[in-house]
CSV table of C-alpha atoms in Angstrom, one decimal:
chain,number,residue,atom,x,y,z
A,820,UNK,CA,25.2,-10.6,-25.2
A,821,UNK,CA,22.0,-10.2,-23.7
A,822,UNK,CA,18.7,-11.4,-25.2
A,823,UNK,CA,15.2,-10.7,-24.0
A,824,UNK,CA,12.7,-12.9,-24.6
A,825,UNK,CA,8.9,-11.1,-24.6
A,826,UNK,CA,5.6,-13.1,-24.1
A,827,UNK,CA,2.2,-11.8,-24.0
A,828,UNK,CA,-0.4,-12.6,-21.1
A,829,UNK,CA,-1.2,-15.9,-23.5
A,830,UNK,CA,2.5,-17.0,-23.3
A,831,UNK,CA,3.0,-16.4,-26.9
A,832,UNK,CA,6.3,-15.0,-28.2
A,833,UNK,CA,5.9,-11.5,-28.9
A,834,UNK,CA,10.0,-10.8,-29.7
A,835,UNK,CA,13.3,-11.1,-29.1
A,836,UNK,CA,15.8,-8.4,-29.0
A,837,UNK,CA,19.5,-8.8,-28.4
A,838,UNK,CA,22.2,-6.3,-27.0
A,839,UNK,CA,25.1,-5.4,-25.0
A,840,UNK,CA,25.9,-2.1,-23.5
A,841,UNK,CA,23.9,0.5,-23.4
A,842,UNK,CA,20.7,1.7,-21.8
A,843,UNK,CA,16.8,1.2,-23.4
A,844,UNK,CA,13.6,2.5,-22.3
A,845,UNK,CA,10.4,-0.1,-22.7
A,846,UNK,CA,7.0,1.7,-22.8
A,847,UNK,CA,3.7,1.7,-25.0
A,848,UNK,CA,4.5,4.9,-27.4
A,849,UNK,CA,6.9,5.3,-30.1
A,850,UNK,CA,10.5,6.3,-29.2
A,851,UNK,CA,11.0,4.1,-26.4
A,852,UNK,CA,13.5,1.2,-27.8
A,853,UNK,CA,11.2,-1.7,-26.7
A,854,UNK,CA,7.5,-0.7,-27.2
A,855,UNK,CA,4.9,-2.7,-25.9
A,856,UNK,CA,1.4,-1.9,-27.2
A,857,UNK,CA,-1.1,-2.1,-23.8
A,858,UNK,CA,-2.9,0.3,-21.8
A,859,UNK,CA,-0.9,-1.7,-18.8
A,860,UNK,CA,2.3,-0.2,-19.5
A,861,UNK,CA,3.0,3.4,-19.4
A,862,UNK,CA,4.5,5.8,-21.9
A,863,UNK,CA,8.0,5.2,-20.7
A,864,UNK,CA,7.9,2.8,-18.1
A,865,UNK,CA,11.0,0.8,-17.4
A,866,UNK,CA,14.9,1.1,-18.6
A,867,UNK,CA,17.0,-1.6,-19.0
A,868,UNK,CA,20.8,-1.0,-18.8
A,869,UNK,CA,24.3,-2.3,-18.9
A,870,UNK,CA,27.4,-1.3,-16.5
A,871,UNK,CA,30.4,-3.0,-15.9
A,872,UNK,CA,29.2,-6.2,-17.3
A,873,UNK,CA,26.2,-6.1,-15.0
A,874,UNK,CA,22.6,-5.4,-16.0
A,875,UNK,CA,20.0,-3.4,-14.0
A,876,UNK,CA,16.4,-2.4,-14.6
A,877,UNK,CA,14.8,0.8,-13.4
A,878,UNK,CA,11.2,1.7,-12.8
A,879,UNK,CA,11.1,5.2,-14.1
A,880,UNK,CA,7.6,6.0,-12.0
A,881,UNK,CA,5.1,3.5,-14.3
A,882,UNK,CA,1.7,3.2,-12.8
A,883,UNK,CA,1.3,-0.5,-12.6
A,884,UNK,CA,5.2,-1.1,-11.5
A,885,UNK,CA,8.0,-3.6,-12.5
A,886,UNK,CA,7.8,-7.2,-11.2
A,887,UNK,CA,11.6,-9.3,-11.1
A,888,UNK,CA,10.8,-12.6,-10.0
A,889,UNK,CA,7.4,-11.8,-8.7
A,890,UNK,CA,8.6,-9.1,-6.7
A,891,UNK,CA,7.8,-5.3,-7.3
A,892,UNK,CA,11.2,-3.1,-7.5
A,893,UNK,CA,11.3,0.0,-5.5
A,894,UNK,CA,15.0,0.6,-6.5
A,895,UNK,CA,17.3,-0.3,-9.2
A,896,UNK,CA,17.5,-4.0,-9.5
A,897,UNK,CA,20.2,-6.1,-11.0
A,898,UNK,CA,18.7,-8.8,-13.1
A,899,UNK,CA,20.6,-11.8,-14.1
A,900,UNK,CA,20.3,-14.6,-16.8
A,901,UNK,CA,16.9,-16.2,-16.1
A,902,UNK,CA,15.5,-13.5,-14.4
A,903,UNK,CA,11.6,-13.2,-15.0
A,904,UNK,CA,10.0,-9.7,-15.6
A,905,UNK,CA,6.7,-9.0,-15.5
A,906,UNK,CA,5.7,-5.5,-17.5
A,907,UNK,CA,1.9,-4.8,-17.7
A,908,UNK,CA,0.5,-7.9,-19.3
A,909,UNK,CA,3.9,-8.5,-20.7
A,910,UNK,CA,6.2,-11.5,-19.4
A,911,UNK,CA,10.1,-10.8,-20.1
A,912,UNK,CA,12.8,-13.5,-19.4
A,913,UNK,CA,16.7,-12.2,-19.6
A,914,UNK,CA,19.0,-14.9,-21.3
A,915,UNK,CA,22.6,-13.7,-21.1
A,916,UNK,CA,25.7,-15.9,-22.9
A,917,UNK,CA,29.5,-15.0,-22.8
A,918,UNK,CA,30.7,-13.8,-26.2
A,919,UNK,CA,33.7,-16.0,-25.5
A,920,UNK,CA,31.8,-18.7,-25.6
A,921,UNK,CA,29.5,-18.3,-28.5
A,922,UNK,CA,32.4,-16.9,-30.9
A,923,UNK,CA,32.3,-18.5,-34.1
A,924,UNK,CA,29.0,-20.1,-33.6
A,925,UNK,CA,25.5,-19.4,-34.2
A,926,UNK,CA,23.9,-21.7,-31.7
A,927,UNK,CA,20.6,-20.2,-30.4
A,928,UNK,CA,20.8,-19.4,-26.5
A,929,UNK,CA,18.8,-21.8,-24.4
A,930,UNK,CA,16.4,-20.3,-22.0
A,931,UNK,CA,16.8,-20.4,-18.6
A,932,UNK,CA,13.4,-19.2,-17.1
A,933,UNK,CA,13.6,-18.7,-13.2
A,934,UNK,CA,11.1,-21.5,-11.3
A,935,UNK,CA,8.3,-20.0,-10.3
A,936,UNK,CA,8.9,-21.2,-7.0
A,937,UNK,CA,12.0,-19.5,-6.4
A,938,UNK,CA,10.0,-16.0,-5.6
A,939,UNK,CA,7.0,-14.0,-4.9
A,940,UNK,CA,3.5,-15.4,-3.6
A,941,UNK,CA,0.9,-18.4,-4.5
A,942,UNK,CA,-2.2,-19.7,-3.4
A,943,UNK,CA,-2.6,-23.6,-3.2
A,944,UNK,CA,-6.2,-25.2,-3.4
A,945,UNK,CA,-6.8,-27.5,-0.2
A,946,UNK,CA,-9.7,-29.0,1.2
A,947,UNK,CA,-11.3,-31.1,-2.2
A,948,UNK,CA,-10.3,-33.3,-5.2
A,949,UNK,CA,-8.2,-30.9,-6.6
A,950,UNK,CA,-6.2,-30.3,-3.5
A,951,UNK,CA,-2.5,-28.9,-4.4
A,952,UNK,CA,-3.6,-26.8,-7.6
A,953,UNK,CA,-0.9,-23.8,-7.2
A,954,UNK,CA,-1.7,-20.2,-8.9
A,955,UNK,CA,1.5,-17.8,-8.8
A,956,UNK,CA,0.5,-14.1,-8.0
A,957,UNK,CA,2.4,-12.3,-10.5
A,958,UNK,CA,0.5,-9.0,-10.9
A,959,UNK,CA,-0.5,-6.2,-8.5
A,960,UNK,CA,-3.9,-7.0,-9.3
A,961,UNK,CA,-4.6,-10.8,-9.7
A,962,UNK,CA,-8.7,-11.4,-10.5
A,963,UNK,CA,-10.3,-14.8,-9.7
A,964,UNK,CA,-13.4,-15.6,-11.0
A,965,UNK,CA,-15.0,-18.1,-13.6
A,966,UNK,CA,-14.7,-16.3,-16.5
A,967,UNK,CA,-11.6,-16.4,-19.0
A,968,UNK,CA,-11.2,-12.7,-18.5
A,969,UNK,CA,-9.7,-13.4,-14.8
A,970,UNK,CA,-6.5,-14.0,-13.8
A,971,UNK,CA,-7.2,-17.2,-12.0
A,972,UNK,CA,-10.0,-19.4,-13.4
A,973,UNK,CA,-11.8,-21.3,-11.6
A,974,UNK,CA,-15.0,-23.7,-13.0
A,975,UNK,CA,-17.0,-24.3,-9.7
A,976,UNK,CA,-20.7,-23.4,-9.5
A,977,UNK,CA,-20.0,-21.2,-6.3
A,978,UNK,CA,-17.5,-19.3,-8.1
A,979,UNK,CA,-19.1,-16.0,-9.7
A,980,UNK,CA,-17.9,-14.9,-12.9
A,981,UNK,CA,-15.7,-11.8,-11.3
A,982,UNK,CA,-15.2,-13.3,-7.9
A,983,UNK,CA,-12.3,-11.9,-6.0
A,984,UNK,CA,-9.0,-10.0,-6.4
A,985,UNK,CA,-5.7,-10.4,-4.8
A,986,UNK,CA,-3.4,-7.6,-4.1
A,987,UNK,CA,0.2,-7.5,-3.6
A,988,UNK,CA,2.3,-4.5,-3.8
A,989,UNK,CA,5.7,-5.1,-2.4
A,990,UNK,CA,5.2,-7.0,1.4
A,991,UNK,CA,1.6,-6.0,1.5
A,992,UNK,CA,-1.1,-8.2,0.8
A,993,UNK,CA,-5.3,-8.0,0.5
A,994,UNK,CA,-7.6,-9.8,-0.6
A,995,UNK,CA,-11.4,-7.9,-1.9
A,996,UNK,CA,-14.4,-9.2,-2.8
A,997,UNK,CA,-15.9,-8.4,-5.7
A,998,UNK,CA,-19.7,-8.6,-5.0
A,999,UNK,CA,-19.9,-12.4,-5.4
A,1000,UNK,CA,-23.2,-14.6,-4.4
A,1001,UNK,CA,-21.2,-16.7,-2.3
A,1002,UNK,CA,-18.7,-14.7,-1.0
A,1003,UNK,CA,-14.7,-14.3,-0.2
A,1004,UNK,CA,-13.9,-15.5,3.5
A,1005,UNK,CA,-10.3,-15.3,5.4
A,1006,UNK,CA,-9.7,-17.7,8.1
A,1007,UNK,CA,-13.4,-18.2,8.2
A,1008,UNK,CA,-14.2,-14.7,8.3
A,1009,UNK,CA,-16.5,-13.1,5.5
A,1010,UNK,CA,-14.6,-10.2,3.8
A,1011,UNK,CA,-15.8,-6.8,3.5
A,1012,UNK,CA,-13.8,-4.0,1.2
A,1013,UNK,CA,-9.9,-4.5,1.2
A,1014,UNK,CA,-9.3,-6.9,3.8
A,1015,UNK,CA,-5.3,-8.0,5.0
A,1016,UNK,CA,-4.0,-11.3,4.7
A,1017,UNK,CA,-0.6,-12.6,5.6
A,1018,UNK,CA,1.3,-16.0,4.5
A,1019,UNK,CA,-0.4,-19.2,6.1
A,1020,UNK,CA,-4.1,-17.4,6.0
A,1021,UNK,CA,-6.6,-19.3,4.5
A,1022,UNK,CA,-8.8,-17.9,1.9
A,1023,UNK,CA,-12.5,-19.2,0.6
A,1024,UNK,CA,-14.0,-17.9,-2.6
A,1025,UNK,CA,-17.8,-19.6,-2.5
A,1026,UNK,CA,-16.8,-23.3,-1.6
A,1027,UNK,CA,-13.0,-23.1,-3.1
A,1028,UNK,CA,-10.4,-23.2,-0.3
A,1029,UNK,CA,-6.5,-22.0,-0.9
A,1030,UNK,CA,-3.7,-21.2,1.7
A,1031,UNK,CA,-1.7,-18.1,0.7
A,1032,UNK,CA,2.4,-18.9,0.9
A,1033,UNK,CA,5.5,-17.7,-0.3
A,1034,UNK,CA,6.3,-19.4,-4.0
A,1035,UNK,CA,8.9,-21.2,-2.1
A,1036,UNK,CA,7.0,-22.7,0.3
A,1037,UNK,CA,6.0,-26.6,0.1
A,1038,UNK,CA,2.3,-27.0,0.9
A,1039,UNK,CA,1.1,-30.9,1.9
A,1040,UNK,CA,-2.8,-30.3,1.3
A,1041,UNK,CA,-3.6,-33.5,3.8
A,1042,UNK,CA,-2.1,-31.7,6.7
A,1043,UNK,CA,-5.2,-28.9,6.1
A,1044,UNK,CA,-7.8,-31.6,5.6
A,1045,UNK,CA,-6.8,-33.4,9.0
A,1046,UNK,CA,-6.9,-29.7,10.5
A,1047,UNK,CA,-10.3,-29.1,9.3
A,1048,UNK,CA,-11.8,-32.1,10.4
A,1049,UNK,CA,-10.6,-31.8,14.0
A,1050,UNK,CA,-11.3,-28.6,14.8
A,1051,UNK,CA,-14.1,-29.3,17.3
A,1052,UNK,CA,-11.4,-31.8,19.1
A,1053,UNK,CA,-8.9,-29.2,19.3
A,1054,UNK,CA,-11.4,-26.5,20.8
A,1055,UNK,CA,-12.6,-29.0,23.3
A,1056,UNK,CA,-9.1,-29.8,24.5
A,1057,UNK,CA,-8.3,-26.7,24.5
A,1058,UNK,CA,-11.3,-25.5,26.8
A,1059,UNK,CA,-10.2,-28.1,29.3
A,1060,UNK,CA,-6.4,-27.2,29.2
A,1061,UNK,CA,-7.6,-23.3,29.8
A,1062,UNK,CA,-10.4,-24.7,32.9
A,1063,UNK,CA,-7.8,-26.4,34.3
A,1064,UNK,CA,-5.3,-23.6,34.3
A,1065,UNK,CA,-7.4,-21.2,36.1
A,1066,UNK,CA,-8.3,-23.6,38.8
A,1067,UNK,CA,-4.7,-23.9,39.3
A,1068,UNK,CA,-4.1,-20.2,39.1
A,1069,UNK,CA,-6.7,-19.5,41.9
A,1070,UNK,CA,-5.3,-22.1,44.4
A,1071,UNK,CA,-1.9,-20.2,44.1
A,1072,UNK,CA,-3.3,-16.9,44.4
A,1073,UNK,CA,-5.3,-18.3,47.4
A,1074,UNK,CA,-2.0,-19.5,49.0
A,1075,UNK,CA,0.1,-16.5,48.4
A,1076,UNK,CA,-2.7,-14.4,50.3
A,1077,UNK,CA,-2.9,-16.9,53.3
A,1078,UNK,CA,1.1,-16.9,53.9
A,1079,UNK,CA,1.1,-13.2,53.5
A,1080,UNK,CA,-1.4,-12.6,56.1
A,1081,UNK,CA,0.5,-14.9,58.3
A,1082,UNK,CA,3.6,-12.9,57.9
A,1083,UNK,CA,2.4,-10.0,58.3
A,1084,UNK,CA,2.4,-9.5,62.6
A,1085,UNK,CA,6.7,-10.6,62.1
A,1086,UNK,CA,7.6,-7.4,59.2
A,1087,UNK,CA,9.0,-4.5,60.3
A,1088,UNK,CA,7.2,-1.1,60.3
A,1089,UNK,CA,7.4,0.2,55.8
A,1090,UNK,CA,9.9,3.0,56.6
A,1091,UNK,CA,11.9,0.8,58.1
A,1092,UNK,CA,11.9,-1.4,54.9
A,1093,UNK,CA,12.4,1.6,52.9
A,1094,UNK,CA,15.4,3.0,55.0
A,1095,UNK,CA,17.3,-0.5,55.1
A,1096,UNK,CA,16.8,-1.3,51.6
A,1097,UNK,CA,17.7,2.4,50.2
A,1098,UNK,CA,20.6,2.7,52.1
A,1099,UNK,CA,21.8,-0.4,50.9
A,1100,UNK,CA,20.8,-0.3,47.2
A,1101,UNK,CA,21.0,3.7,46.7
A,1102,UNK,CA,24.8,3.3,44.6
A,1103,UNK,CA,23.7,0.3,42.9
A,1104,UNK,CA,20.3,1.7,41.6
A,1105,UNK,CA,21.6,4.9,40.5
A,1106,UNK,CA,24.6,2.8,38.5
A,1107,UNK,CA,21.3,1.0,36.9
A,1108,UNK,CA,19.5,3.8,36.0
A,1109,UNK,CA,22.9,5.5,34.7
A,1110,UNK,CA,23.4,2.7,32.2
A,1111,UNK,CA,19.8,2.5,31.1
A,1112,UNK,CA,20.5,6.4,30.4
A,1113,UNK,CA,23.6,5.8,28.4
A,1114,UNK,CA,21.6,3.3,26.8
A,1115,UNK,CA,18.8,5.9,25.9
A,1116,UNK,CA,16.0,3.7,28.0
A,1117,UNK,CA,14.9,7.4,29.5
A,1118,UNK,CA,11.4,5.7,30.4
A,1119,UNK,CA,12.9,2.8,32.3
A,1120,UNK,CA,16.0,4.4,34.2
A,1121,UNK,CA,13.0,7.1,35.3
A,1122,UNK,CA,11.7,3.8,37.1
A,1123,UNK,CA,14.4,2.8,38.9
A,1124,UNK,CA,15.1,6.4,40.5
A,1125,UNK,CA,11.3,7.2,41.3
A,1126,UNK,CA,11.5,4.5,44.6
A,1127,UNK,CA,14.4,6.0,45.9
A,1128,UNK,CA,13.9,9.4,45.5
A,1129,UNK,CA,11.1,9.2,48.3
A,1130,UNK,CA,13.7,8.4,50.8
A,1131,UNK,CA,16.7,10.4,49.5
A,1132,UNK,CA,15.0,13.4,47.8
A,1133,UNK,CA,17.9,15.5,48.7
A,1134,UNK,CA,20.9,13.4,47.1
A,1135,UNK,CA,22.9,15.4,44.1
A,1136,UNK,CA,23.7,12.6,42.2
A,1137,UNK,CA,20.0,11.7,41.9
A,1138,UNK,CA,18.8,14.9,41.1
A,1139,UNK,CA,21.4,15.8,38.6
A,1140,UNK,CA,20.6,12.6,36.9
A,1141,UNK,CA,16.3,12.8,37.3
A,1142,UNK,CA,17.1,16.1,35.4
A,1143,UNK,CA,19.2,14.6,32.5
A,1144,UNK,CA,16.4,11.9,32.0
A,1145,UNK,CA,13.7,14.3,32.4
A,1146,UNK,CA,15.6,16.4,29.3
A,1147,UNK,CA,15.8,13.1,27.1
A,1148,UNK,CA,12.6,12.3,27.6
A,1149,UNK,CA,11.1,15.6,26.1
A,1150,UNK,CA,13.7,15.6,23.5
A,1151,UNK,CA,12.7,11.8,22.7
A,1152,UNK,CA,8.7,13.2,22.2
A,1153,UNK,CA,9.9,15.7,19.6
A,1154,UNK,CA,11.7,12.5,17.7
A,1155,UNK,CA,8.4,10.5,18.4
A,1156,UNK,CA,5.9,13.3,16.9
A,1157,UNK,CA,8.1,14.2,14.2
A,1158,UNK,CA,8.0,10.6,13.1
A,1159,UNK,CA,4.4,10.3,13.5
A,1160,UNK,CA,4.0,14.1,11.5
A,1161,UNK,CA,6.2,11.9,8.4
A,1162,UNK,CA,4.1,9.1,8.6
A,1163,UNK,CA,1.0,11.5,8.2
A,1164,UNK,CA,3.5,13.3,5.1
A,1165,UNK,CA,3.4,16.4,7.0
A,1166,UNK,CA,7.1,16.8,5.9
A,1167,UNK,CA,7.6,20.5,6.9
A,1168,UNK,CA,6.0,19.9,10.6
A,1169,UNK,CA,8.0,16.8,10.8
A,1170,UNK,CA,11.5,18.6,10.2
A,1171,UNK,CA,10.2,21.6,12.7
A,1172,UNK,CA,10.0,19.1,15.0
A,1173,UNK,CA,13.2,17.0,14.7
A,1174,UNK,CA,14.7,20.6,14.7
A,1175,UNK,CA,13.7,21.2,18.3
A,1176,UNK,CA,16.1,18.2,19.6
A,1177,UNK,CA,19.2,20.5,20.9
A,1178,UNK,CA,23.0,19.5,20.6
A,1179,UNK,CA,23.3,18.6,24.5
A,1180,UNK,CA,21.0,15.6,23.6
A,1181,UNK,CA,22.0,12.4,23.1
A,1182,UNK,CA,19.5,11.8,20.5
A,1183,UNK,CA,20.9,14.8,18.6
A,1184,UNK,CA,22.8,13.1,15.9
A,1185,UNK,CA,19.7,10.6,15.6
A,1186,UNK,CA,17.2,14.2,14.9
A,1187,UNK,CA,19.5,15.1,12.1
A,1188,UNK,CA,19.5,12.2,10.3
A,1189,UNK,CA,15.6,12.1,10.3
A,1190,UNK,CA,15.6,15.9,9.2
A,1191,UNK,CA,18.4,14.9,6.2
A,1192,UNK,CA,16.0,11.5,5.4
A,1193,UNK,CA,12.9,13.8,5.4
A,1194,UNK,CA,14.2,16.2,3.3
A,1195,UNK,CA,15.8,13.6,0.4
A,1196,UNK,CA,12.2,12.0,1.1
A,1197,UNK,CA,11.0,15.3,-0.2
A,1198,UNK,CA,13.3,16.3,-2.8
A,1199,UNK,CA,12.5,12.6,-4.2
A,1200,UNK,CA,8.9,13.4,-4.1
A,1201,UNK,CA,9.0,16.4,-6.4
A,1202,UNK,CA,11.2,14.8,-8.5
A,1203,UNK,CA,8.7,11.5,-9.1
A,1204,UNK,CA,5.7,14.1,-9.5
A,1205,UNK,CA,7.7,15.9,-12.4
A,1206,UNK,CA,8.5,12.2,-13.7
A,1207,UNK,CA,4.9,11.3,-13.7
A,1208,UNK,CA,3.8,14.1,-15.4
A,1209,UNK,CA,6.6,13.3,-18.6
A,1210,UNK,CA,5.1,10.1,-18.0
A,1211,UNK,CA,1.5,11.0,-18.3
A,1212,UNK,CA,1.9,13.7,-21.1
A,1213,UNK,CA,5.4,13.1,-22.8
A,1214,UNK,CA,8.2,15.7,-22.8
A,1215,UNK,CA,7.0,18.3,-23.1
A,1216,UNK,CA,8.1,21.7,-22.1
A,1217,UNK,CA,6.0,22.0,-18.8
A,1218,UNK,CA,7.5,18.5,-18.1
A,1219,UNK,CA,11.1,19.0,-18.8
A,1220,UNK,CA,11.0,22.3,-16.9
A,1221,UNK,CA,9.9,20.7,-13.8
A,1222,UNK,CA,12.3,17.7,-14.0
A,1223,UNK,CA,15.4,19.9,-14.5
A,1224,UNK,CA,14.2,21.9,-11.3
A,1225,UNK,CA,13.6,19.0,-9.2
A,1226,UNK,CA,16.7,16.9,-10.6
A,1227,UNK,CA,19.3,20.2,-10.0
A,1228,UNK,CA,17.5,20.0,-5.8
A,1229,UNK,CA,18.4,16.4,-5.8
A,1230,UNK,CA,21.1,15.9,-3.1
A,1231,UNK,CA,24.3,13.2,-2.7
A,1232,UNK,CA,22.4,10.2,-1.3
A,1233,UNK,CA,22.8,7.1,-3.5
A,1234,UNK,CA,18.9,7.3,-3.8
A,1235,UNK,CA,19.4,10.8,-5.4
A,1236,UNK,CA,22.1,9.6,-7.5
A,1237,UNK,CA,20.8,7.2,-9.0
A,1238,UNK,CA,17.2,9.5,-9.9
A,1239,UNK,CA,19.8,12.1,-11.0
A,1240,UNK,CA,21.4,9.7,-13.5
A,1241,UNK,CA,18.2,8.3,-14.8
A,1242,UNK,CA,17.1,12.3,-15.4
A,1243,UNK,CA,20.3,12.8,-17.6
A,1244,UNK,CA,19.8,9.9,-19.6
A,1245,UNK,CA,16.1,10.9,-20.3
A,1246,UNK,CA,17.1,14.2,-20.9
A,1247,UNK,CA,20.0,13.7,-23.3
A,1248,UNK,CA,17.4,11.7,-25.7
A,1249,UNK,CA,15.0,14.8,-25.2
A,1250,UNK,CA,17.9,16.7,-26.3
A,1251,UNK,CA,19.3,14.9,-29.2
A,1252,UNK,CA,15.4,14.8,-30.8
A,1253,UNK,CA,15.7,17.5,-33.4
A,1254,UNK,CA,12.0,17.5,-33.7
A,1255,UNK,CA,11.0,18.1,-29.9
A,1256,UNK,CA,10.4,21.6,-28.9
A,1257,UNK,CA,11.6,20.5,-25.7
A,1258,UNK,CA,15.3,20.0,-26.8
A,1259,UNK,CA,16.4,23.3,-26.0
A,1260,UNK,CA,15.2,23.2,-22.3
A,1261,UNK,CA,16.5,19.9,-22.1
A,1262,UNK,CA,20.0,20.8,-23.2
A,1263,UNK,CA,20.0,23.9,-20.8
A,1264,UNK,CA,19.2,21.1,-18.2
A,1265,UNK,CA,22.0,19.1,-19.0
A,1266,UNK,CA,24.8,21.7,-18.8
A,1267,UNK,CA,23.3,23.2,-15.2
A,1268,UNK,CA,23.3,19.8,-14.2
A,1269,UNK,CA,26.7,18.6,-15.6
A,1270,UNK,CA,28.6,22.3,-14.0
């Protein structure tokens, strides 16, 4: 038996819901199995279900995302006893107890909450008397300021009422100053607009300094205090080492130049050297280039044969290898440009470029895989747009029609199969709602999907 313990932002218990097998939707409007009345929660935000004695959660295209143990989920995610789930301003804790263990007893399950230090990210205060104070960053947007409406409250005169915001989206982190009086700084540099941050970066809000790290990392604030006090000494030592290094390089270059000039008179003509080297190394160089070619290092293979081509311009093996290398470089460029188009969300042009790679190319299978992945991506985008329409307007006839069309076009990749199953679950709920005008369309779509 599973139990969801739901708390609001103030940490007050909002509800407890127990369930076993089945599927349960979570959202802010009536009709969901779990209703969380807040604008931070989408109309139909997420779905929790049990399958094969395992519990999973899906994000149903919500605006503010679903976070499990501090990390935003991108696909179906298994949740366990003690998992911490963040939906809008609500925190849900999952408990599980084996029914065989609970048989014959009415004992209440003990809550097992995952420690905040096990996942996600945090900021740790440094360089003042409050050093070591930690703040977990569990929201997509984590505001910092002097008033209680902020996610992180800092009672310091250098902090503005609404000072800054730290945004976490998957593995992308950024900080933004919200027009504060005393500024926000990353590694000593004042930020303007959204500024990317990485774990280990030092962030200062006014006069209050923090280090941004994974939640599991332990920080000794004393190390940062010593580092800040010794900055000038460190810079001085670095400059002395750099100056010594430059002097050594100058001396070495002078000696090399002197020895080269001294030996120049004993060196045979350049054409004799080239002839001697190429006659000895032609075969081995071609072997090396062919190996690089087979490993798809085409530019490296080209650089290997370029010097020997001047001496052996008519060697048949060299000419054939050169033709193959040039051909594969052209094919590789189609793939590179295709990926650039996909990154710019010009999927049609990307697919067109991938299709330029011919079956004769070593990269033909790679290009086909990119075509399949991009086409699947386009189908999923269309599906997500239809789902967003349903999330915004409810399951209207227009929404059901678009969702049905997009779902019917989905393929057989694991992600698309999950999307199809998710759509079937939602459409089945609409079809069973006799009061819904969209019920006939939902029933027809289910018949089409099950053919």
